[in-house]
PDB file of N, CA and C in Angstrom:
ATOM      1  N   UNK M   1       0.857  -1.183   0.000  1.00  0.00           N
ATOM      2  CA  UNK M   1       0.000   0.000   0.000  1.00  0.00           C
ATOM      3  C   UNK M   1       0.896   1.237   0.000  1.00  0.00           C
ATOM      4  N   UNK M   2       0.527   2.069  -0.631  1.00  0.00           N
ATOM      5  CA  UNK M   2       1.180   3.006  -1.039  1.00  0.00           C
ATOM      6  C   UNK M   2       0.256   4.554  -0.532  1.00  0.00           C
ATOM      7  N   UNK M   3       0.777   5.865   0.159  1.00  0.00           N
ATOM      8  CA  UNK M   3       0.067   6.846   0.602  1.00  0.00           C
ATOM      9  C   UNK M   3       0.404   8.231   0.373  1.00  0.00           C
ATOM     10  N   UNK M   4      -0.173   9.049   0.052  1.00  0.00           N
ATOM     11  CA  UNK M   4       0.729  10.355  -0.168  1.00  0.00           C
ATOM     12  C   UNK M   4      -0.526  11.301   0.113  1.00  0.00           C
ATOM     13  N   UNK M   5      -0.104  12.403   0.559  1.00  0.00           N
ATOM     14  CA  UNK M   5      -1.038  13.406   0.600  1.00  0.00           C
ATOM     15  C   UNK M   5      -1.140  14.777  -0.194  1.00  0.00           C
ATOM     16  N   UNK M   6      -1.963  15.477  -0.697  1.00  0.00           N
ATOM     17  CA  UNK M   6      -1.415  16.327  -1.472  1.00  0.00           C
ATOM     18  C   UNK M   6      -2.508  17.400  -1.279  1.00  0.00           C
ATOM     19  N   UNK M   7      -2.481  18.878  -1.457  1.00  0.00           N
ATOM     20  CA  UNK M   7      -3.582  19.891  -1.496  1.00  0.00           C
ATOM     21  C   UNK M   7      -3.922  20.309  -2.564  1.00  0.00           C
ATOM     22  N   UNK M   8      -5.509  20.258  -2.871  1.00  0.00           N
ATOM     23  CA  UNK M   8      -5.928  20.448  -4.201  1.00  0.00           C
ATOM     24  C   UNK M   8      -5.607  21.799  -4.422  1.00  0.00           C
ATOM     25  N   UNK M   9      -5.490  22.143  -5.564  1.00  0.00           N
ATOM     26  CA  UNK M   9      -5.085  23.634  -6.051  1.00  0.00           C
ATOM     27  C   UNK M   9      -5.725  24.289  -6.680  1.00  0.00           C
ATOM     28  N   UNK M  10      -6.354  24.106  -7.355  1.00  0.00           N
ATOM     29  CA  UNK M  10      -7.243  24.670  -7.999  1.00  0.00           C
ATOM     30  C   UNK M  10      -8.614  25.140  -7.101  1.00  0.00           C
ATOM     31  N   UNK M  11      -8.966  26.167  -7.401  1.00  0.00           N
ATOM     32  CA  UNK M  11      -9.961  27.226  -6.528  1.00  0.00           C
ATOM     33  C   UNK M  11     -11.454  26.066  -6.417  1.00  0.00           C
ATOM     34  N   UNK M  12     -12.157  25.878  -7.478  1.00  0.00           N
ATOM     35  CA  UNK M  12     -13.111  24.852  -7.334  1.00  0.00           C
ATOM     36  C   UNK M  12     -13.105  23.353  -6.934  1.00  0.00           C
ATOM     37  N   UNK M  13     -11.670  23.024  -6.760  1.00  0.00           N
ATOM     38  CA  UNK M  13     -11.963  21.993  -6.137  1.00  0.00           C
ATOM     39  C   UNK M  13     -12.219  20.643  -7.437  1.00  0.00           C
ATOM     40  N   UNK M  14     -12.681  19.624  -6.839  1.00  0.00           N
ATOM     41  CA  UNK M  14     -12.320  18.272  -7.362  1.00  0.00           C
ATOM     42  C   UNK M  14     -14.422  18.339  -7.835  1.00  0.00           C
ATOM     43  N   UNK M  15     -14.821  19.738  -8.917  1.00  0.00           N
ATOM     44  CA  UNK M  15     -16.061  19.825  -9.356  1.00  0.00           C
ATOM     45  C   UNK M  15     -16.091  18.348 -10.322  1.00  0.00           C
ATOM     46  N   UNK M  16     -17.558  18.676 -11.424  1.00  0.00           N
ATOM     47  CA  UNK M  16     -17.573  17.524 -12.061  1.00  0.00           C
ATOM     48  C   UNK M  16     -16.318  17.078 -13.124  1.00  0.00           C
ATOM     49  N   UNK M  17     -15.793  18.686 -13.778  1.00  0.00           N
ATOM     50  CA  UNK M  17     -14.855  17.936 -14.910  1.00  0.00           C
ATOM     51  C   UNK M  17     -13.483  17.817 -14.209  1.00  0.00           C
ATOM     52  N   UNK M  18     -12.681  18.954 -13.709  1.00  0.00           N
ATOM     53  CA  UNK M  18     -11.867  17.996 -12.685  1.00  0.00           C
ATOM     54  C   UNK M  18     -11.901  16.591 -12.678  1.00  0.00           C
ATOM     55  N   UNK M  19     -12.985  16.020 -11.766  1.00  0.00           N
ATOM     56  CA  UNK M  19     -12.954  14.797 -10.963  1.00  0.00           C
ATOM     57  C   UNK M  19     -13.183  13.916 -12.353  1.00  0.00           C
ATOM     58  N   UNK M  20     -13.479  14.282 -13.447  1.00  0.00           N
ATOM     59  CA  UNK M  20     -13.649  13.029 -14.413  1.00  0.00           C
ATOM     60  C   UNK M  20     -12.544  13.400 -14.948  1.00  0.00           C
ATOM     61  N   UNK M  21     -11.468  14.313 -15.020  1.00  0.00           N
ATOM     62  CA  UNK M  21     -10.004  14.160 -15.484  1.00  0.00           C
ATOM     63  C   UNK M  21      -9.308  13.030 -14.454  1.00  0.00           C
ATOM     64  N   UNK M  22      -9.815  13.553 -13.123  1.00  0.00           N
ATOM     65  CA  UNK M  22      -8.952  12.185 -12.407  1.00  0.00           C
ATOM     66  C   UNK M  22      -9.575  10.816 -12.354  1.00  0.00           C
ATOM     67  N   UNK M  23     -10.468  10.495 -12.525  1.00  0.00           N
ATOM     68  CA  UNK M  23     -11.440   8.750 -12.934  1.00  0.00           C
ATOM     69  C   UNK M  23     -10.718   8.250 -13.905  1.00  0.00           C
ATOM     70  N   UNK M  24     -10.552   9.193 -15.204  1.00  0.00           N
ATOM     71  CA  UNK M  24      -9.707   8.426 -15.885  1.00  0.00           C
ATOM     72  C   UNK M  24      -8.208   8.490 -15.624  1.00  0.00           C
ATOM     73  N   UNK M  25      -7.864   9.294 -15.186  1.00  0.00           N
ATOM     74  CA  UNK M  25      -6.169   8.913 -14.813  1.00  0.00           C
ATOM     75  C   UNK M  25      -6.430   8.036 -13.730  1.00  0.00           C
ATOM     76  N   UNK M  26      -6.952   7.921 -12.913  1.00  0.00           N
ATOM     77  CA  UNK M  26      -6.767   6.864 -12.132  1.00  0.00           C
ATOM     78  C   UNK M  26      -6.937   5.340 -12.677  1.00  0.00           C
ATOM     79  N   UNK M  27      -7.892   5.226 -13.537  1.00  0.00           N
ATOM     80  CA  UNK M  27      -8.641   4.308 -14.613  1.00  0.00           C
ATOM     81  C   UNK M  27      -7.320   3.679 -15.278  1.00  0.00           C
ATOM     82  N   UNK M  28      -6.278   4.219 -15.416  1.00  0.00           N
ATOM     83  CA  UNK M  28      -5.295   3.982 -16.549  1.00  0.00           C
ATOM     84  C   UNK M  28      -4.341   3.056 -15.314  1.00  0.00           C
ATOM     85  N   UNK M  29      -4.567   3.069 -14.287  1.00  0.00           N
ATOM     86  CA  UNK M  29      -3.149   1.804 -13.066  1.00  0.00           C
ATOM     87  C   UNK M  29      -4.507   0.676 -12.776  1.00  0.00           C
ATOM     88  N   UNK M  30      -3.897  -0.467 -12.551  1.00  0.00           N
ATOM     89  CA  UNK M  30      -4.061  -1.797 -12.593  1.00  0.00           C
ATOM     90  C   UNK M  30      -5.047  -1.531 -11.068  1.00  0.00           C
ATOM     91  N   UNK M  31      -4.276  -1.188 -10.121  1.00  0.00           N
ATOM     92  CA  UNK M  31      -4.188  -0.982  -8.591  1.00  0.00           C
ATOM     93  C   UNK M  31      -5.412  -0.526  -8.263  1.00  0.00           C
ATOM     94  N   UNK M  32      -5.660  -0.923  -6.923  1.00  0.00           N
ATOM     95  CA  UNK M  32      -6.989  -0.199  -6.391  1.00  0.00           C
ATOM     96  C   UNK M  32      -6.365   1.146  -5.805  1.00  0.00           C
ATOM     97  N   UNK M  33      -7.497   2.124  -5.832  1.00  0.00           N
ATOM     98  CA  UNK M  33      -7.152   3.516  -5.750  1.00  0.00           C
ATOM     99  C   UNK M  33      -8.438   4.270  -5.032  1.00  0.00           C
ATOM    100  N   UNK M  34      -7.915   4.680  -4.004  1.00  0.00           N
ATOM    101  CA  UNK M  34      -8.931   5.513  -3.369  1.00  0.00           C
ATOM    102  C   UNK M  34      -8.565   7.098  -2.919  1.00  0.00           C
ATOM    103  N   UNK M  35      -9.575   7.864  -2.364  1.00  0.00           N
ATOM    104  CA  UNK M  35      -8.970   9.375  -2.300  1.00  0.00           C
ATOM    105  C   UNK M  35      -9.876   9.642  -0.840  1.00  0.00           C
ATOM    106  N   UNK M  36      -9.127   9.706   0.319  1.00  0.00           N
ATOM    107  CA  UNK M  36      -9.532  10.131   1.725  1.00  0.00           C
ATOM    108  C   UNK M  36      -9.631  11.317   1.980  1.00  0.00           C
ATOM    109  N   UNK M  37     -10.721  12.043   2.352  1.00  0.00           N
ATOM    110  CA  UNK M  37     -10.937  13.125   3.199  1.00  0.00           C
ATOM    111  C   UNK M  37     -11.601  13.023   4.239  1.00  0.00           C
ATOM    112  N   UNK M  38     -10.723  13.458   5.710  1.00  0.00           N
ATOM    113  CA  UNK M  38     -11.295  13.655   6.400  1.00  0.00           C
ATOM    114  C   UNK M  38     -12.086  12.337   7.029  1.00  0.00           C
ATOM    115  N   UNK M  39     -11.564  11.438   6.846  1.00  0.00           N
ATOM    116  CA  UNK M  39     -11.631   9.400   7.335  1.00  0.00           C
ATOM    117  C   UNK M  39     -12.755   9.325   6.697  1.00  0.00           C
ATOM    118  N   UNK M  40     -13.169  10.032   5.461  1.00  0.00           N
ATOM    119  CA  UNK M  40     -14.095   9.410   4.580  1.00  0.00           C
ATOM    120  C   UNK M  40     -13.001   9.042   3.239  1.00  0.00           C
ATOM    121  N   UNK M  41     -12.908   7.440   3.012  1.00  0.00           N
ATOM    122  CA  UNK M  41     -12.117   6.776   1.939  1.00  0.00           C
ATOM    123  C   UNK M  41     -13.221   6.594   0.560  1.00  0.00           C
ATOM    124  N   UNK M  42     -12.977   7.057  -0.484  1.00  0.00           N
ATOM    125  CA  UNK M  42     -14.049   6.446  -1.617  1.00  0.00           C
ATOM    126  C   UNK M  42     -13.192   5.874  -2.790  1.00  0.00           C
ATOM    127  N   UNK M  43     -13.588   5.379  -3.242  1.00  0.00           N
ATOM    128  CA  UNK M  43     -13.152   4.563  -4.544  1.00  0.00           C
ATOM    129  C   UNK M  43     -12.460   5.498  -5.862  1.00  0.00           C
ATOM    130  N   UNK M  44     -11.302   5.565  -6.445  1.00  0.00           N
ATOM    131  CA  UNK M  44     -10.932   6.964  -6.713  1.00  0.00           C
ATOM    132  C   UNK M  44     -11.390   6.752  -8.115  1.00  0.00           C
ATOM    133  N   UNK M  45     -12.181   5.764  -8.974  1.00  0.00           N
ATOM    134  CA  UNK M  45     -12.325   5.307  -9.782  1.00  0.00           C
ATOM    135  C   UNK M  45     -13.727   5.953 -10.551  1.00  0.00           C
ATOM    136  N   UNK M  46     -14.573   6.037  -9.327  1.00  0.00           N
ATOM    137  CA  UNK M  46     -15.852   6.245  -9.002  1.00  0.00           C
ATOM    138  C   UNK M  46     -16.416   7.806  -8.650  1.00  0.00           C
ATOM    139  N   UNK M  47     -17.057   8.141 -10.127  1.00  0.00           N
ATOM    140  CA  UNK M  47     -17.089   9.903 -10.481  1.00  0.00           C
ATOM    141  C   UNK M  47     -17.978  10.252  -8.734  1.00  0.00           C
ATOM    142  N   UNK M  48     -18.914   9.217  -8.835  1.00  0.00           N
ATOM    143  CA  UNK M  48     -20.095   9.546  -7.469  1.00  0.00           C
ATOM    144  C   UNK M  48     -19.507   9.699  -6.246  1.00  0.00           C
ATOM    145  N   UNK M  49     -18.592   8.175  -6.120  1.00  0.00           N
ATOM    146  CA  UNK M  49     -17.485   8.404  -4.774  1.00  0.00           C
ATOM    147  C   UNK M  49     -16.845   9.584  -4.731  1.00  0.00           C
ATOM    148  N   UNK M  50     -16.157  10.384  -5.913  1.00  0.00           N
ATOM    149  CA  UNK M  50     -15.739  11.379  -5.945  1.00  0.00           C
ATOM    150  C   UNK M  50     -15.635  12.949  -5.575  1.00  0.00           C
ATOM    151  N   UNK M  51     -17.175  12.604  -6.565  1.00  0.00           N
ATOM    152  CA  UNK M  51     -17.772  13.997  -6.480  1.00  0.00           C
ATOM    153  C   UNK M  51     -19.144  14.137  -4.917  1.00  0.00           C
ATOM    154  N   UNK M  52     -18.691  13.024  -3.954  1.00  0.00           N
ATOM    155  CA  UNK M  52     -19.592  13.204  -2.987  1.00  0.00           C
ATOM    156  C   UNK M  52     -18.818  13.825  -1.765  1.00  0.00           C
ATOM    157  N   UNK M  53     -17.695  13.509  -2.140  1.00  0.00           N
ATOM    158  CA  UNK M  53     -16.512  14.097  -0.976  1.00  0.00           C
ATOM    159  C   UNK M  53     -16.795  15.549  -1.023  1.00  0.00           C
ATOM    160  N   UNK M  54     -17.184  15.953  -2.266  1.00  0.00           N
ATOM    161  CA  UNK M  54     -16.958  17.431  -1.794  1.00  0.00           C
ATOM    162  C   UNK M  54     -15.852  18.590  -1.427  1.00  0.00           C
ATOM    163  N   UNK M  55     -14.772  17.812  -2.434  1.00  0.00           N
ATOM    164  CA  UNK M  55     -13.404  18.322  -2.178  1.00  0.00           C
ATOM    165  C   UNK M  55     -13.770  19.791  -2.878  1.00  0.00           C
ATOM    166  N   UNK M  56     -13.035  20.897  -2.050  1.00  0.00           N
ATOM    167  CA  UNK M  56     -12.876  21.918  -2.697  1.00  0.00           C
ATOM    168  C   UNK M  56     -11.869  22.656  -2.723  1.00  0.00           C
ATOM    169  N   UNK M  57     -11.194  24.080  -3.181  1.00  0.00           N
ATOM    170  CA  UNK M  57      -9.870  24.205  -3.524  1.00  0.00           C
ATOM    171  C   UNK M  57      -9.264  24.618  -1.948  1.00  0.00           C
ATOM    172  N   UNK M  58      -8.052  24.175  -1.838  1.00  0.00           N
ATOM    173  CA  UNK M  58      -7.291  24.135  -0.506  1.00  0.00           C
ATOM    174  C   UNK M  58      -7.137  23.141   0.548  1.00  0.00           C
ATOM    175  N   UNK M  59      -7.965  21.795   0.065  1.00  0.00           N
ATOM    176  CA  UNK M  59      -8.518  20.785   0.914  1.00  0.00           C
ATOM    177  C   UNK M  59      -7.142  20.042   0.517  1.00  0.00           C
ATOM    178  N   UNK M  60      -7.327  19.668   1.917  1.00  0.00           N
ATOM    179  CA  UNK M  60      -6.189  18.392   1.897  1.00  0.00           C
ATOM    180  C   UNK M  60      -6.551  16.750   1.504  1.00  0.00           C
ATOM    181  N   UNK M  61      -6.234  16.058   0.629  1.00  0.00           N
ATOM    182  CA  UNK M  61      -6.770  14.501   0.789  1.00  0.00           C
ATOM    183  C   UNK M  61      -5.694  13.789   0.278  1.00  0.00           C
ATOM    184  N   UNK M  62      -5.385  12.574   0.951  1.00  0.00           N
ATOM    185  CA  UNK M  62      -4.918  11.403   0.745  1.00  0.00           C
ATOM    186  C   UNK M  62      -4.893  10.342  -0.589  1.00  0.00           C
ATOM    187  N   UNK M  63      -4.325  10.287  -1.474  1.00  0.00           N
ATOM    188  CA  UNK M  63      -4.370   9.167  -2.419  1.00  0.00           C
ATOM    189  C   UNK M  63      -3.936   8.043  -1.818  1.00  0.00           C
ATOM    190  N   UNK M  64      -4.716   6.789  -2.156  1.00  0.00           N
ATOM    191  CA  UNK M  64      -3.803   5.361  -1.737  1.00  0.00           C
ATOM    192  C   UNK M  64      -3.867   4.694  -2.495  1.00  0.00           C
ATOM    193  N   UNK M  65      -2.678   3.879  -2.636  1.00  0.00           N
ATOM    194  CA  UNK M  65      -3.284   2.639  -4.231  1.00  0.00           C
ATOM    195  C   UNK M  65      -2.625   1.338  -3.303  1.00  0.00           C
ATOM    196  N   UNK M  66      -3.093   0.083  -4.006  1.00  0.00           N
ATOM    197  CA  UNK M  66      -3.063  -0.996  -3.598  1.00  0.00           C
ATOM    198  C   UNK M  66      -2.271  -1.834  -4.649  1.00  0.00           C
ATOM    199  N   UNK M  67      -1.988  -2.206  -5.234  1.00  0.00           N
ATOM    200  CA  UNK M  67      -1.369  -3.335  -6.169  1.00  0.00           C
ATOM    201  C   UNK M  67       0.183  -2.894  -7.055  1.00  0.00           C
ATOM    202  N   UNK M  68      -0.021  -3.128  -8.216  1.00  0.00           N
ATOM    203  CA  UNK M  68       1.233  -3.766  -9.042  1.00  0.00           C
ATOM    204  C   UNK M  68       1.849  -2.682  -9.162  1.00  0.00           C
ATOM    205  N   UNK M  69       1.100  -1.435  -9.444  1.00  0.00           N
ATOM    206  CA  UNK M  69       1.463  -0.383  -9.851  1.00  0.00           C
ATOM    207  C   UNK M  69       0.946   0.986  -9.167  1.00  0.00           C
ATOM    208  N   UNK M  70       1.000   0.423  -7.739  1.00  0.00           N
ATOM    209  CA  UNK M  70       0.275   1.438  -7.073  1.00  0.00           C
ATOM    210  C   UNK M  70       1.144   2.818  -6.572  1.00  0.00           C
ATOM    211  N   UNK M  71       2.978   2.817  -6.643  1.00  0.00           N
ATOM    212  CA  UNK M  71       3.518   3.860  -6.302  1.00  0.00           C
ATOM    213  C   UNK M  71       3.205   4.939  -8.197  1.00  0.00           C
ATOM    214  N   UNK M  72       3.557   4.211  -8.731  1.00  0.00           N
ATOM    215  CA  UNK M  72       3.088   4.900 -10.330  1.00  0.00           C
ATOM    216  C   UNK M  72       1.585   5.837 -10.279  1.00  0.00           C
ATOM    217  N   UNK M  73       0.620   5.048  -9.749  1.00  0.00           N
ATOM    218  CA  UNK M  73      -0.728   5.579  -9.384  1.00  0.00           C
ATOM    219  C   UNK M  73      -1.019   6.648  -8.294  1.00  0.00           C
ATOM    220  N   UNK M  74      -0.304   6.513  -7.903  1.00  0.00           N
ATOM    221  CA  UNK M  74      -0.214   7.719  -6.160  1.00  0.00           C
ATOM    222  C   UNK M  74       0.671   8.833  -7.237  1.00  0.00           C
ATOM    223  N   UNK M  75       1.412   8.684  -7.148  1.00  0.00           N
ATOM    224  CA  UNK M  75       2.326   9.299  -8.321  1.00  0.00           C
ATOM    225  C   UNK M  75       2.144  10.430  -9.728  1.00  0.00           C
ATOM    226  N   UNK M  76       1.073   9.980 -10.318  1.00  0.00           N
ATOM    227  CA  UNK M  76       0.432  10.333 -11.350  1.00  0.00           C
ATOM    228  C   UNK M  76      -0.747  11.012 -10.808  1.00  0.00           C
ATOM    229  N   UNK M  77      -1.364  10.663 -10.245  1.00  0.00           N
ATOM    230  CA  UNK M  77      -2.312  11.404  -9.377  1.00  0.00           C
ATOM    231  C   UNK M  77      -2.349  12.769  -9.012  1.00  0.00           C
ATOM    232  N   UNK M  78      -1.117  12.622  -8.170  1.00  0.00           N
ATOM    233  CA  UNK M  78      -0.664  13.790  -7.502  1.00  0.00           C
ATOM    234  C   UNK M  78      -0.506  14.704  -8.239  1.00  0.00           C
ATOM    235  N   UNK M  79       0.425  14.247  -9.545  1.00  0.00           N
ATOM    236  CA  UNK M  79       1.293  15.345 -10.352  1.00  0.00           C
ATOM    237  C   UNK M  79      -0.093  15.767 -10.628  1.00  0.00           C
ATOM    238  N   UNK M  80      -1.155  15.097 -11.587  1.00  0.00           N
ATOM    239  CA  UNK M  80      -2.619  16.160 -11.861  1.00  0.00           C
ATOM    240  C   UNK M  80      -3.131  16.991 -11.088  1.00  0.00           C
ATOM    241  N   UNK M  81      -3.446  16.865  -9.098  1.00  0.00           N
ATOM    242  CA  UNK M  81      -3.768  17.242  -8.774  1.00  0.00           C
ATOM    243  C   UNK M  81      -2.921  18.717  -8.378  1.00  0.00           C
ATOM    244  N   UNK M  82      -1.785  18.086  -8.411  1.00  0.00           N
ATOM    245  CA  UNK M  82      -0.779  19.830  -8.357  1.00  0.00           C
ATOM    246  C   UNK M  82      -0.593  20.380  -9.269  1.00  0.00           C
ATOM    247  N   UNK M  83      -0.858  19.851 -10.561  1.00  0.00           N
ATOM    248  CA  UNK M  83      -1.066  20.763 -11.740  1.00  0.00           C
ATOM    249  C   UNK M  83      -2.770  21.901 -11.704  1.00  0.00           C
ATOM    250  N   UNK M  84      -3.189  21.857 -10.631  1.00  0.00           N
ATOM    251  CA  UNK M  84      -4.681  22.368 -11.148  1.00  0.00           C
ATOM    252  C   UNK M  84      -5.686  21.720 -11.868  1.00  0.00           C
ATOM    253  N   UNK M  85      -5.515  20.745 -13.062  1.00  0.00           N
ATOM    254  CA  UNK M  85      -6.347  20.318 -13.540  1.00  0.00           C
ATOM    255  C   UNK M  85      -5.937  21.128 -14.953  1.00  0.00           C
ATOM    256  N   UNK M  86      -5.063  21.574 -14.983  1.00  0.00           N
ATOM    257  CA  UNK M  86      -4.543  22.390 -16.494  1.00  0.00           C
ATOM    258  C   UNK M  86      -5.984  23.063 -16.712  1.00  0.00           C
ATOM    259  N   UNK M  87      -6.413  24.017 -15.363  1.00  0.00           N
ATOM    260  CA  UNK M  87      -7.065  25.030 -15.465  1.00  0.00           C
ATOM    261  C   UNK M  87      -6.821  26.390 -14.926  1.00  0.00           C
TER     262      UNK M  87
END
């Protein structure tokens, strides 16, 4: 298991298109992948799990991945989420 934490950057937060830029980057590692806020864990795969967290810009949350390629997946993640969302 693999863990990293990172702060979203972007002012709106992890809204609908955001969060479907990260479904599919997450979509692309083998590994199970989830995104914690606040000891709520959801499925990072999953636009609903996603977009129920309610992440918004400045929030802190947790990526975790589980399997083959799960430091690659924590990894890739991150870099999107500290990019803004190339918005």
């Amino acid at each position: 298991m693999y863990v990293k934490e990172v702060t979203v950057q972007n002012q709106v937060g992890l809204h609908a298109r955001p969060a479907t830029f990260f479904i599919q980057k997450a979509n692309e590692f083998k590994s199970s992948i989830w995104v914690e806020k606040e000891e709520r864990r959801v499925n990072a795969k999953s636009l609903l799990g996603v977009l129920s967290l309610g992440i918004v810009g400045g929030t802190n949350i947790k990526i975790i991945a589980d399997g083959t390629d799960e430091q690659n997946a924590v990894d890739g993640l991150i870099r999107l989420v500290e990019s803004g969302f190339a918005e």
